[in-house]
Tab-separated table of C-alpha atoms in Angstrom:
chain	number	residue	atom	x	y	z
A	1	ASP	CA	-15.046	-4.949	-0.697
A	2	ALA	CA	-13.839	-8.430	0.623
A	3	LYS	CA	-11.603	-8.288	3.588
A	4	THR	CA	-8.737	-9.853	4.674
A	5	THR	CA	-7.532	-11.213	8.275
A	6	GLN	CA	-3.847	-11.848	9.193
A	7	PRO	CA	-2.192	-12.400	12.490
A	8	ASN	CA	-0.945	-9.495	14.014
A	9	SER	CA	2.693	-10.554	14.631
A	10	MET	CA	4.927	-13.371	13.914
A	11	GLU	CA	8.455	-14.528	14.679
A	12	SER	CA	10.819	-16.609	12.741
A	13	ASN	CA	14.359	-17.586	12.936
A	14	GLU	CA	16.755	-16.163	10.401
A	15	GLU	CA	17.764	-18.287	7.393
A	16	GLU	CA	14.278	-20.655	8.224
A	17	PRO	CA	11.295	-20.374	5.989
A	18	VAL	CA	8.355	-18.373	7.199
A	19	HIS	CA	4.785	-18.964	6.164
A	20	LEU	CA	2.640	-15.738	6.241
A	21	PRO	CA	-1.309	-16.543	6.508
A	22	CYS	CA	-3.989	-14.565	5.120
A	23	ASN	CA	-7.737	-15.343	5.423
A	24	HIS	CA	-10.282	-13.937	2.934
A	25	SER	CA	-13.562	-15.796	3.398
A	26	THR	CA	-15.666	-13.548	1.319
A	27	ILE	CA	-13.255	-13.471	-1.595
A	28	SER	CA	-15.017	-12.893	-5.275
A	29	GLY	CA	-14.248	-14.710	-8.286
A	30	THR	CA	-12.499	-12.022	-9.872
A	31	ASP	CA	-10.270	-10.631	-6.735
A	32	TYR	CA	-6.613	-10.954	-7.149
A	33	ILE	CA	-4.687	-11.654	-3.902
A	34	HIS	CA	-1.681	-9.209	-3.597
A	35	TRP	CA	0.856	-9.088	-0.912
A	36	TYR	CA	3.029	-5.943	-0.157
A	37	ARG	CA	5.637	-5.212	2.633
A	38	GLN	CA	6.780	-2.235	4.358
A	39	LEU	CA	10.189	-2.167	5.587
A	40	PRO	CA	10.995	0.012	8.688
A	41	SER	CA	10.720	3.959	7.614
A	42	GLN	CA	9.825	3.138	3.899
A	43	GLY	CA	7.063	3.024	1.800
A	44	PRO	CA	5.268	-0.149	0.837
A	45	GLU	CA	6.738	-2.183	-1.669
A	46	TYR	CA	5.179	-4.889	-4.075
A	47	VAL	CA	5.931	-8.578	-3.064
A	48	ILE	CA	3.791	-11.084	-5.157
A	49	HIS	CA	0.210	-11.510	-6.537
A	50	GLY	CA	-2.124	-14.335	-7.728
A	51	LEU	CA	-5.571	-15.389	-8.765
A	52	THR	CA	-5.916	-18.997	-8.527
A	53	SER	CA	-2.500	-20.768	-8.987
A	54	ASN	CA	0.409	-20.639	-6.815
A	55	VAL	CA	2.990	-17.898	-7.813
A	56	ASN	CA	6.548	-17.679	-7.459
A	57	ASN	CA	9.272	-14.983	-8.126
A	58	ARG	CA	12.353	-14.049	-6.851
A	59	MET	CA	10.843	-12.395	-3.526
A	60	ALA	CA	8.558	-15.138	-2.183
A	61	SER	CA	5.868	-17.758	-3.294
A	62	LEU	CA	2.459	-17.342	-2.890
A	63	ALA	CA	0.276	-20.464	-2.142
A	64	ILE	CA	-3.406	-20.090	-2.678
A	65	ALA	CA	-6.019	-22.656	-1.218
A	66	GLU	CA	-8.145	-24.661	-3.590
A	67	ASP	CA	-11.321	-22.510	-2.599
A	68	ARG	CA	-9.311	-19.403	-2.433
A	69	LYS	CA	-10.425	-18.510	1.004
A	70	SER	CA	-7.218	-18.456	2.127
A	71	SER	CA	-3.568	-17.915	1.270
A	72	THR	CA	0.145	-18.058	2.246
A	73	LEU	CA	3.017	-16.094	1.406
A	74	ILE	CA	5.979	-17.986	1.688
A	75	LEU	CA	9.722	-16.743	2.371
A	76	HIS	CA	11.648	-19.452	1.447
A	77	ARG	CA	14.910	-18.498	3.673
A	78	ALA	CA	14.182	-15.541	6.138
A	79	THR	CA	17.087	-12.708	6.485
A	80	LEU	CA	17.133	-9.893	9.115
A	81	ARG	CA	16.251	-7.633	5.981
A	82	ASP	CA	13.088	-9.459	5.803
A	83	ALA	CA	11.881	-7.979	9.028
A	84	ALA	CA	8.919	-5.752	7.946
A	85	VAL	CA	5.171	-5.454	7.983
A	86	TYR	CA	3.431	-7.789	5.391
A	87	TYR	CA	0.307	-6.743	3.831
A	88	CYS	CA	-2.182	-8.985	2.178
A	89	ILE	CA	-4.628	-7.377	0.124
A	90	LEU	CA	-7.596	-8.210	-2.351
A	91	ARG	CA	-7.957	-6.271	-5.835
A	92	ASP	CA	-10.472	-6.555	-8.435
A	93	ALA	CA	-10.271	-5.997	-11.880
A	94	PRO	CA	-9.636	-2.288	-12.468
A	95	ARG	CA	-12.763	-0.179	-12.247
A	96	ARG	CA	-13.629	3.462	-12.130
A	97	ASP	CA	-14.392	2.945	-8.037
A	98	ASP	CA	-11.410	0.895	-7.426
A	99	LYS	CA	-10.445	1.559	-3.732
A	100	ILE	CA	-7.363	-0.325	-2.407
A	101	ILE	CA	-7.732	-0.891	1.204
A	102	PHE	CA	-4.646	-1.778	3.409
A	103	GLY	CA	-5.411	-3.571	6.743
A	104	LYS	CA	-3.050	-3.434	9.645
A	105	GLY	CA	-0.851	-6.407	8.281
A	106	THR	CA	1.337	-8.885	10.087
A	107	ARG	CA	4.607	-7.484	11.668
A	108	LEU	CA	7.408	-10.158	11.121
A	109	HIS	CA	10.240	-10.499	13.484
A	110	ILE	CA	13.373	-12.090	12.501
A	111	LEU	CA	15.568	-13.647	15.286
A	112	PRO	CA	19.134	-13.955	14.630
B	1	ASN	CA	12.881	6.463	-14.175
B	2	ALA	CA	12.748	8.238	-10.857
B	3	GLY	CA	9.507	6.368	-9.902
B	4	VAL	CA	7.350	8.078	-7.532
B	5	THR	CA	8.663	11.211	-5.971
B	6	GLN	CA	7.211	13.184	-2.983
B	7	THR	CA	8.034	16.519	-1.710
B	8	PRO	CA	8.786	17.505	0.998
B	9	LYS	CA	10.091	14.765	3.078
B	10	PHE	CA	9.320	16.532	6.443
B	11	GLN	CA	7.341	19.245	7.390
B	12	VAL	CA	5.916	20.972	10.495
B	13	LEU	CA	2.873	23.051	10.444
B	14	LYS	CA	0.832	25.225	12.928
B	15	THR	CA	-2.602	24.446	13.584
B	16	GLY	CA	-4.677	26.162	11.138
B	17	GLN	CA	-1.985	26.682	8.265
B	18	SER	CA	-2.283	25.215	4.765
B	19	MET	CA	-0.027	23.490	2.535
B	20	THR	CA	0.163	21.260	-0.428
B	21	LEU	CA	2.050	17.778	-0.467
B	22	GLN	CA	3.545	17.146	-3.914
B	23	CYS	CA	3.441	13.861	-5.519
B	24	ALA	CA	4.789	12.818	-9.070
B	25	GLN	CA	5.291	9.800	-11.275
B	26	ASP	CA	7.228	9.420	-14.606
B	27	MET	CA	5.804	5.952	-15.269
B	28	ASN	CA	2.647	7.109	-17.171
B	29	HIS	CA	0.475	5.393	-14.528
B	30	GLU	CA	-3.059	6.214	-14.755
B	31	TYR	CA	-3.960	5.238	-11.228
B	32	MET	CA	-2.694	7.441	-8.175
B	33	SER	CA	-3.687	7.436	-4.699
B	34	TRP	CA	-2.639	9.252	-1.138
B	35	TYR	CA	-2.441	7.363	2.120
B	36	ARG	CA	-1.629	8.171	5.387
B	37	GLN	CA	-0.184	6.054	8.326
B	38	ASP	CA	-0.348	7.009	11.876
B	39	PRO	CA	2.334	5.441	14.219
B	40	GLY	CA	1.964	1.528	14.560
B	41	MET	CA	-1.114	1.365	12.435
B	42	GLY	CA	-1.667	0.243	8.662
B	43	LEU	CA	-2.357	2.684	5.597
B	44	ARG	CA	-5.699	4.284	5.245
B	45	LEU	CA	-6.673	5.551	2.114
B	46	ILE	CA	-7.585	9.445	1.567
B	47	HIS	CA	-8.233	9.930	-1.879
B	48	TYR	CA	-7.360	8.244	-4.917
B	49	SER	CA	-7.437	9.027	-9.161
B	50	VAL	CA	-8.255	6.696	-12.012
B	51	GLY	CA	-6.850	9.332	-14.296
B	52	ALA	CA	-6.279	12.569	-15.192
B	53	GLY	CA	-9.521	14.935	-14.393
B	54	ILE	CA	-11.011	12.043	-12.177
B	55	THR	CA	-10.608	12.073	-8.338
B	56	ASP	CA	-12.664	10.154	-5.595
B	57	GLN	CA	-12.611	9.824	-1.856
B	58	GLY	CA	-11.205	7.096	0.034
B	59	GLU	CA	-11.705	6.255	3.524
B	60	VAL	CA	-10.284	9.293	5.345
B	61	PRO	CA	-11.090	12.320	3.054
B	62	ASN	CA	-11.996	14.908	5.429
B	63	GLY	CA	-9.748	18.012	5.776
B	64	TYR	CA	-7.920	16.975	2.438
B	65	ASN	CA	-8.448	18.160	-0.954
B	66	VAL	CA	-6.938	16.600	-4.050
B	67	SER	CA	-6.874	17.415	-7.815
B	68	ARG	CA	-5.357	15.624	-10.954
B	69	SER	CA	-4.667	17.835	-13.960
B	70	THR	CA	-2.287	15.897	-15.686
B	71	THR	CA	-0.973	12.055	-15.684
B	72	GLU	CA	2.298	12.687	-13.831
B	73	ASP	CA	1.192	14.721	-10.735
B	74	PHE	CA	-1.458	14.443	-7.977
B	75	PRO	CA	-1.051	16.825	-5.354
B	76	LEU	CA	-2.635	16.597	-1.726
B	77	ARG	CA	-3.931	19.713	-0.223
B	78	LEU	CA	-4.402	20.156	3.520
B	79	LEU	CA	-7.015	23.062	4.109
B	80	SER	CA	-6.560	23.932	7.643
B	81	ALA	CA	-3.884	21.702	9.506
B	82	ALA	CA	-4.999	19.984	12.541
B	83	PRO	CA	-2.908	18.063	15.159
B	84	SER	CA	-5.035	14.979	14.241
B	85	GLN	CA	-3.232	15.215	10.831
B	86	THR	CA	-0.028	14.378	12.193
B	87	SER	CA	1.166	11.210	10.240
B	88	VAL	CA	3.167	9.944	7.588
B	89	TYR	CA	1.789	10.417	4.003
B	90	PHE	CA	2.303	8.115	1.201
B	91	CYS	CA	1.645	8.397	-2.478
B	92	ALA	CA	1.372	5.776	-4.771
B	93	SER	CA	0.825	4.803	-8.442
B	94	SER	CA	-0.417	1.755	-10.050
B	95	ARG	CA	1.188	-0.115	-12.923
B	96	ARG	CA	-1.322	-2.247	-14.756
B	97	THR	CA	-0.090	-5.848	-15.253
B	98	GLY	CA	-2.680	-8.046	-17.423
B	99	PRO	CA	-6.324	-7.912	-15.466
B	100	THR	CA	-4.796	-6.471	-12.209
B	101	TYR	CA	-2.405	-3.542	-10.807
B	102	GLU	CA	0.966	-3.427	-9.118
B	103	GLN	CA	1.370	-0.338	-6.666
B	104	TYR	CA	4.386	1.862	-6.466
B	105	PHE	CA	4.866	4.080	-3.366
B	106	GLY	CA	6.765	6.936	-2.642
B	107	PRO	CA	9.079	7.484	0.287
B	108	GLY	CA	6.644	9.430	2.459
B	109	THR	CA	6.117	13.036	3.921
B	110	ARG	CA	6.400	13.149	7.620
B	111	LEU	CA	3.961	15.804	8.734
B	112	THR	CA	3.673	17.232	12.146
B	113	VAL	CA	1.127	19.677	13.048
B	114	THR	CA	1.618	21.466	16.525
C-alpha cells in the first residue's frame, strides 16, 4: 500500500490560514487522497478527499500537486476548535482486501 | 440516524478475562472496521469486513476475533485480555461516495486491562 508522510506537529495562530502538507510519492493512479481529523477525546471525522483536481468544502480545501506526489490541506481561517490531529491517507477504489491504514498524522496546535 | 454506536464507553478487565466490544451502524454501510489507538499514537487497524459474512485481518489482529453475521453489527472479541490491550478502540463504517469511501467513526471504547 502506498504510504504518506506528514510532519509530526505544526503551530498556527488563530484566525490565520493553515497549510498542512502530506507527501505520497508512491501514490498510484487510482488512489484517492483522504483527510481525516481527530479532535481531543473523539473518534476521527472525515474532512475532505480528492483524486486530481483541487477540492473545496465547508470545512477545508485540498490542493493536489500536478504530479499527485503531494497534497496540502488548507484551513482558511483557523479557530481554536481546529486544534486536532490531522491524518492524510490514500484509498484505492473499493476492493475485497481494502485495508485503510492511518499513520501518526500531524498534531495541529492553534495559538490564541 | 444514530450513526456508529459503540458499547460500552469504558471497561476495566482483569488479565485473562474475555469480553466483547459492540459496534453497530444504521446507515446500511457494507464496510466496517476496528482500530485501536494507544496513547499519543495513530490508529492501527485490527480487523475489517467488506460485507456480511466476510472478515479479514488488519495490522494487529492477534488476540482479537471478529464476526459479521449482519450488515449492522460488527462485534470485536477479546479472547484473553492482556495489559498490552489497554487502549481506546474505535469502530468505523464506510459510505461509498462514487469510486471511493468516506469513513464514519464511533465515539470509542476505553479499555483498561489490569
